[in-house]
């Protein structure tokens, strides 16, 4: 069975600091998808990124970057120069291709990020 | 598109009452998912539909929970009778093929 582990329950940083959120996953499937979602205090789930298991290229989107390493089953998320608006709970999620959809998600427990001035 | 639309946004009901949560997926999406978020269990999948057909309902906690998708643009999640432990945020999401899931705003259910 698949599993996603986010060992960091809560992280507090001061604005402009860089912060990395860790995600480790387990799956027996050879084809799978990894995701990060953001849940701000308003409660909605906001999609950030999807990565399939055959694409290990790191990705950068503005202040956000993601490091996918199959060798360590990790998909870490870094926010550079954090801002107060980044304060939220961040979820890592996994979906196995055998399910026929990328939206049947197994979520990690989430990491609460608090950015202060 | 307006995204995934859920109603109501908040629901407070008394134990034993029937509760119906509603979802309108994004037009053109062929998969619909119901997730529940609680402090104790986090985000968990309850059931999902593909082309309006229930594919996996193994996450539905008890027979008190039921879900339907009568057409491609509407789904309901019903709890009857409701219990205090059903209090949670219920999310509906839709997707197409291997694209990412798009989530609704959620329904915060409180059973007193």
Short mmCIF file of C-alpha atoms in Angstrom, two decimals:
data_model
loop_
_atom_site.label_atom_id
_atom_site.label_comp_id
_atom_site.label_asym_id
_atom_site.label_seq_id
_atom_site.Cartn_x
_atom_site.Cartn_y
_atom_site.Cartn_z
CA UNK A 1 0.00 0.00 0.00
CA UNK A 2 1.13 3.52 -0.65
CA UNK A 3 2.19 5.88 2.10
CA UNK A 4 3.32 9.48 2.36
CA UNK A 5 5.30 10.74 5.31
CA UNK A 6 5.77 14.38 6.22
CA UNK A 7 7.86 14.20 9.34
CA UNK A 8 7.81 17.93 10.03
CA UNK A 9 4.59 18.77 11.80
CA UNK A 10 5.22 22.47 12.15
CA UNK A 11 7.94 24.88 11.00
CA UNK A 12 8.36 28.50 12.01
CA UNK A 13 10.61 30.86 10.09
CA UNK A 14 11.19 34.57 9.88
CA UNK A 15 10.28 36.29 6.65
CA UNK A 16 12.92 36.09 3.92
CA UNK A 17 14.34 32.85 5.26
CA UNK A 18 14.46 29.82 2.99
CA UNK A 19 12.55 26.77 4.15
CA UNK A 20 12.38 23.17 2.93
CA UNK A 21 9.43 20.90 3.52
CA UNK A 22 10.24 17.22 3.43
CA UNK A 23 8.18 14.46 1.86
CA UNK A 24 9.00 10.77 1.73
CA UNK A 25 6.76 8.29 -0.04
CA UNK A 26 6.29 4.55 -0.40
CA UNK A 27 4.74 2.76 -3.33
CA UNK A 28 5.08 -0.53 -5.16
CA UNK A 29 3.88 0.95 -8.40
CA UNK A 30 6.51 1.87 -10.98
CA UNK A 31 4.36 4.63 -12.40
CA UNK A 32 3.01 7.16 -9.99
CA UNK A 33 2.38 10.85 -9.47
CA UNK A 34 3.47 13.16 -6.70
CA UNK A 35 1.77 16.38 -5.73
CA UNK A 36 2.02 19.29 -3.39
CA UNK A 37 -1.06 21.15 -2.23
CA UNK A 38 -1.30 24.28 -0.10
CA UNK A 39 -4.08 24.81 2.42
CA UNK A 40 -4.15 28.45 3.59
CA UNK A 41 -6.08 29.50 6.70
CA UNK A 42 -9.18 29.98 4.55
CA UNK A 43 -9.28 26.20 4.17
CA UNK A 44 -9.28 25.49 0.46
CA UNK A 45 -6.78 23.10 -1.12
CA UNK A 46 -4.64 24.76 -3.75
CA UNK A 47 -2.71 22.69 -6.26
CA UNK A 48 0.97 23.60 -6.52
CA UNK A 49 2.69 20.94 -8.58
CA UNK A 50 2.40 17.49 -10.10
CA UNK A 51 5.37 15.32 -10.97
CA UNK A 52 5.28 11.88 -12.59
CA UNK A 53 7.67 9.13 -11.61
CA UNK A 54 9.57 9.25 -14.90
CA UNK A 55 10.46 12.88 -14.62
CA UNK A 56 13.13 13.52 -12.02
CA UNK A 57 13.98 16.98 -13.22
CA UNK A 58 13.83 19.55 -10.51
CA UNK A 59 11.34 22.33 -11.06
CA UNK A 60 11.37 25.97 -10.13
CA UNK A 61 8.40 28.28 -10.16
CA UNK A 62 9.20 31.71 -8.84
CA UNK A 63 10.17 31.33 -5.19
CA UNK A 64 9.07 27.68 -5.16
CA UNK A 65 11.25 24.75 -6.13
CA UNK A 66 10.87 21.01 -5.90
CA UNK A 67 13.50 18.30 -5.63
CA UNK A 68 12.40 14.82 -6.69
CA UNK A 69 14.79 11.96 -5.94
CA UNK A 70 13.59 8.43 -6.70
CA UNK A 71 16.69 6.93 -5.07
CA UNK A 72 15.54 8.21 -1.69
CA UNK A 73 11.80 8.25 -2.45
CA UNK A 74 11.64 11.91 -1.61
CA UNK A 75 9.88 14.90 -3.11
CA UNK A 76 10.95 17.95 -1.14
CA UNK A 77 9.60 21.45 -1.50
CA UNK A 78 11.65 24.60 -0.92
CA UNK A 79 10.36 28.12 -0.54
CA UNK A 80 13.02 30.74 -1.10
CA UNK A 81 12.76 34.09 0.65
CA UNK A 82 9.60 33.13 2.49
CA UNK A 83 6.80 35.62 2.96
CA UNK A 84 3.99 35.91 5.47
CA UNK A 85 1.53 34.92 2.73
CA UNK A 86 3.27 31.54 2.54
CA UNK A 87 1.88 30.67 5.97
CA UNK A 88 -0.30 27.61 5.41
CA UNK A 89 -0.42 23.86 5.78
CA UNK A 90 1.34 22.09 2.94
CA UNK A 91 0.39 18.58 1.91
CA UNK A 92 2.39 16.13 -0.13
CA UNK A 93 0.33 13.47 -1.91
CA UNK A 94 0.83 10.36 -4.01
CA UNK A 95 -1.29 8.70 -6.67
CA UNK A 96 -0.56 5.39 -8.32
CA UNK A 97 -1.16 5.04 -12.06
CA UNK A 98 -2.67 1.59 -11.61
CA UNK A 99 -5.75 3.28 -10.22
CA UNK A 100 -6.44 4.73 -13.66
CA UNK A 101 -6.47 8.26 -12.37
CA UNK A 102 -4.00 10.70 -10.88
CA UNK A 103 -6.61 12.09 -8.52
CA UNK A 104 -6.98 9.15 -6.14
CA UNK A 105 -4.64 10.70 -3.63
CA UNK A 106 -2.93 9.44 -0.54
CA UNK A 107 -2.01 12.47 1.51
CA UNK A 108 0.69 13.03 4.05
CA UNK A 109 -0.25 14.52 7.39
CA UNK A 110 0.81 17.97 6.31
CA UNK A 111 3.39 20.49 7.50
CA UNK A 112 2.18 23.73 9.02
CA UNK A 113 4.42 26.60 7.99
CA UNK A 114 4.33 29.80 9.98
CA UNK A 115 6.17 32.79 8.55
CA UNK A 116 6.55 35.76 10.85
CA UNK A 117 7.86 39.27 10.35
CA UNK B 1 -15.10 27.60 -15.40
CA UNK B 2 -16.12 28.35 -11.82
CA UNK B 3 -14.22 25.37 -10.48
CA UNK B 4 -15.65 22.64 -8.28
CA UNK B 5 -18.67 23.95 -6.42
CA UNK B 6 -19.77 22.53 -3.11
CA UNK B 7 -22.82 23.33 -1.04
CA UNK B 8 -23.47 24.14 1.64
CA UNK B 9 -20.22 25.69 2.86
CA UNK B 10 -21.20 25.15 6.45
CA UNK B 11 -23.71 22.79 7.96
CA UNK B 12 -24.67 22.40 11.59
CA UNK B 13 -27.04 19.61 12.40
CA UNK B 14 -28.23 17.60 15.35
CA UNK B 15 -27.19 14.06 15.94
CA UNK B 16 -29.51 11.64 14.22
CA UNK B 17 -30.47 13.98 11.41
CA UNK B 18 -29.84 13.30 7.76
CA UNK B 19 -27.20 15.43 6.07
CA UNK B 20 -26.71 15.84 2.33
CA UNK B 21 -23.63 17.44 0.85
CA UNK B 22 -23.60 18.48 -2.78
CA UNK B 23 -20.95 18.85 -5.43
CA UNK B 24 -20.79 20.13 -8.97
CA UNK B 25 -17.54 19.07 -10.69
CA UNK B 26 -15.70 20.97 -13.35
CA UNK B 27 -17.36 20.50 -16.71
CA UNK B 28 -15.58 17.87 -18.80
CA UNK B 29 -13.94 16.11 -15.88
CA UNK B 30 -14.72 12.41 -15.80
CA UNK B 31 -13.67 11.59 -12.25
CA UNK B 32 -15.15 12.82 -8.99
CA UNK B 33 -13.81 12.28 -5.52
CA UNK B 34 -15.10 12.81 -1.99
CA UNK B 35 -12.46 13.39 0.68
CA UNK B 36 -12.83 14.02 4.39
CA UNK B 37 -10.46 16.02 6.56
CA UNK B 38 -10.31 15.57 10.32
CA UNK B 39 -7.68 16.39 12.91
CA UNK B 40 -7.32 12.74 13.85
CA UNK B 41 -7.19 11.13 10.42
CA UNK B 42 -6.08 13.94 8.14
CA UNK B 43 -7.24 13.91 4.53
CA UNK B 44 -8.73 10.60 3.47
CA UNK B 45 -10.54 9.43 0.38
CA UNK B 46 -14.08 8.27 0.96
CA UNK B 47 -15.25 7.31 -2.54
CA UNK B 48 -14.60 8.10 -6.15
CA UNK B 49 -16.55 7.90 -9.37
CA UNK B 50 -15.38 7.52 -12.93
CA UNK B 51 -17.86 8.43 -15.66
CA UNK B 52 -20.57 8.58 -12.98
CA UNK B 53 -19.90 5.02 -11.81
CA UNK B 54 -18.62 4.37 -8.27
CA UNK B 55 -15.21 2.75 -8.61
CA UNK B 56 -13.88 2.55 -5.08
CA UNK B 57 -15.93 3.12 -1.95
CA UNK B 58 -13.58 1.35 0.42
CA UNK B 59 -13.02 4.58 2.32
CA UNK B 60 -16.66 5.05 3.23
CA UNK B 61 -16.61 4.60 6.98
CA UNK B 62 -20.00 3.02 7.60
CA UNK B 63 -23.30 2.17 6.01
CA UNK B 64 -24.56 5.48 7.29
CA UNK B 65 -22.60 7.07 4.46
CA UNK B 66 -23.77 6.89 0.87
CA UNK B 67 -22.82 8.73 -2.30
CA UNK B 68 -24.45 9.10 -5.67
CA UNK B 69 -23.60 10.63 -8.99
CA UNK B 70 -26.78 10.69 -11.08
CA UNK B 71 -25.13 12.62 -13.90
CA UNK B 72 -21.83 14.12 -14.94
CA UNK B 73 -22.51 17.45 -13.30
CA UNK B 74 -23.77 16.52 -9.85
CA UNK B 75 -22.93 14.31 -6.90
CA UNK B 76 -24.20 13.96 -3.36
CA UNK B 77 -22.76 12.55 -0.17
CA UNK B 78 -25.38 11.62 2.38
CA UNK B 79 -24.98 10.74 6.03
CA UNK B 80 -27.96 9.17 7.73
CA UNK B 81 -28.17 9.25 10.68
CA UNK B 82 -25.40 11.71 11.47
CA UNK B 83 -23.23 11.39 14.56
CA UNK B 84 -20.89 13.87 16.30
CA UNK B 85 -17.84 11.94 15.07
CA UNK B 86 -18.87 12.75 11.50
CA UNK B 87 -17.92 16.36 12.15
CA UNK B 88 -15.24 17.22 9.60
CA UNK B 89 -14.55 19.16 6.45
CA UNK B 90 -15.74 17.29 3.39
CA UNK B 91 -14.06 18.07 0.10
CA UNK B 92 -15.21 17.22 -3.35
CA UNK B 93 -12.63 17.10 -6.15
CA UNK B 94 -12.75 16.41 -9.85
CA UNK B 95 -10.16 15.39 -12.39
CA UNK B 96 -9.65 14.11 -15.88
CA UNK B 97 -7.37 11.23 -16.77
CA UNK B 98 -3.98 11.76 -15.19
CA UNK B 99 -4.31 15.45 -14.50
CA UNK B 100 -4.23 16.90 -11.02
CA UNK B 101 -7.35 16.98 -8.87
CA UNK B 102 -9.14 20.27 -8.43
CA UNK B 103 -10.80 20.69 -5.08
CA UNK B 104 -13.91 22.53 -4.05
CA UNK B 105 -13.98 24.90 -1.11
CA UNK B 106 -15.20 22.18 1.20
CA UNK B 107 -18.21 21.79 3.46
CA UNK B 108 -17.59 22.17 7.15
CA UNK B 109 -19.99 19.80 8.91
CA UNK B 110 -20.68 20.05 12.61
CA UNK B 111 -22.90 17.46 14.23
CA UNK B 112 -24.03 18.41 17.74
#
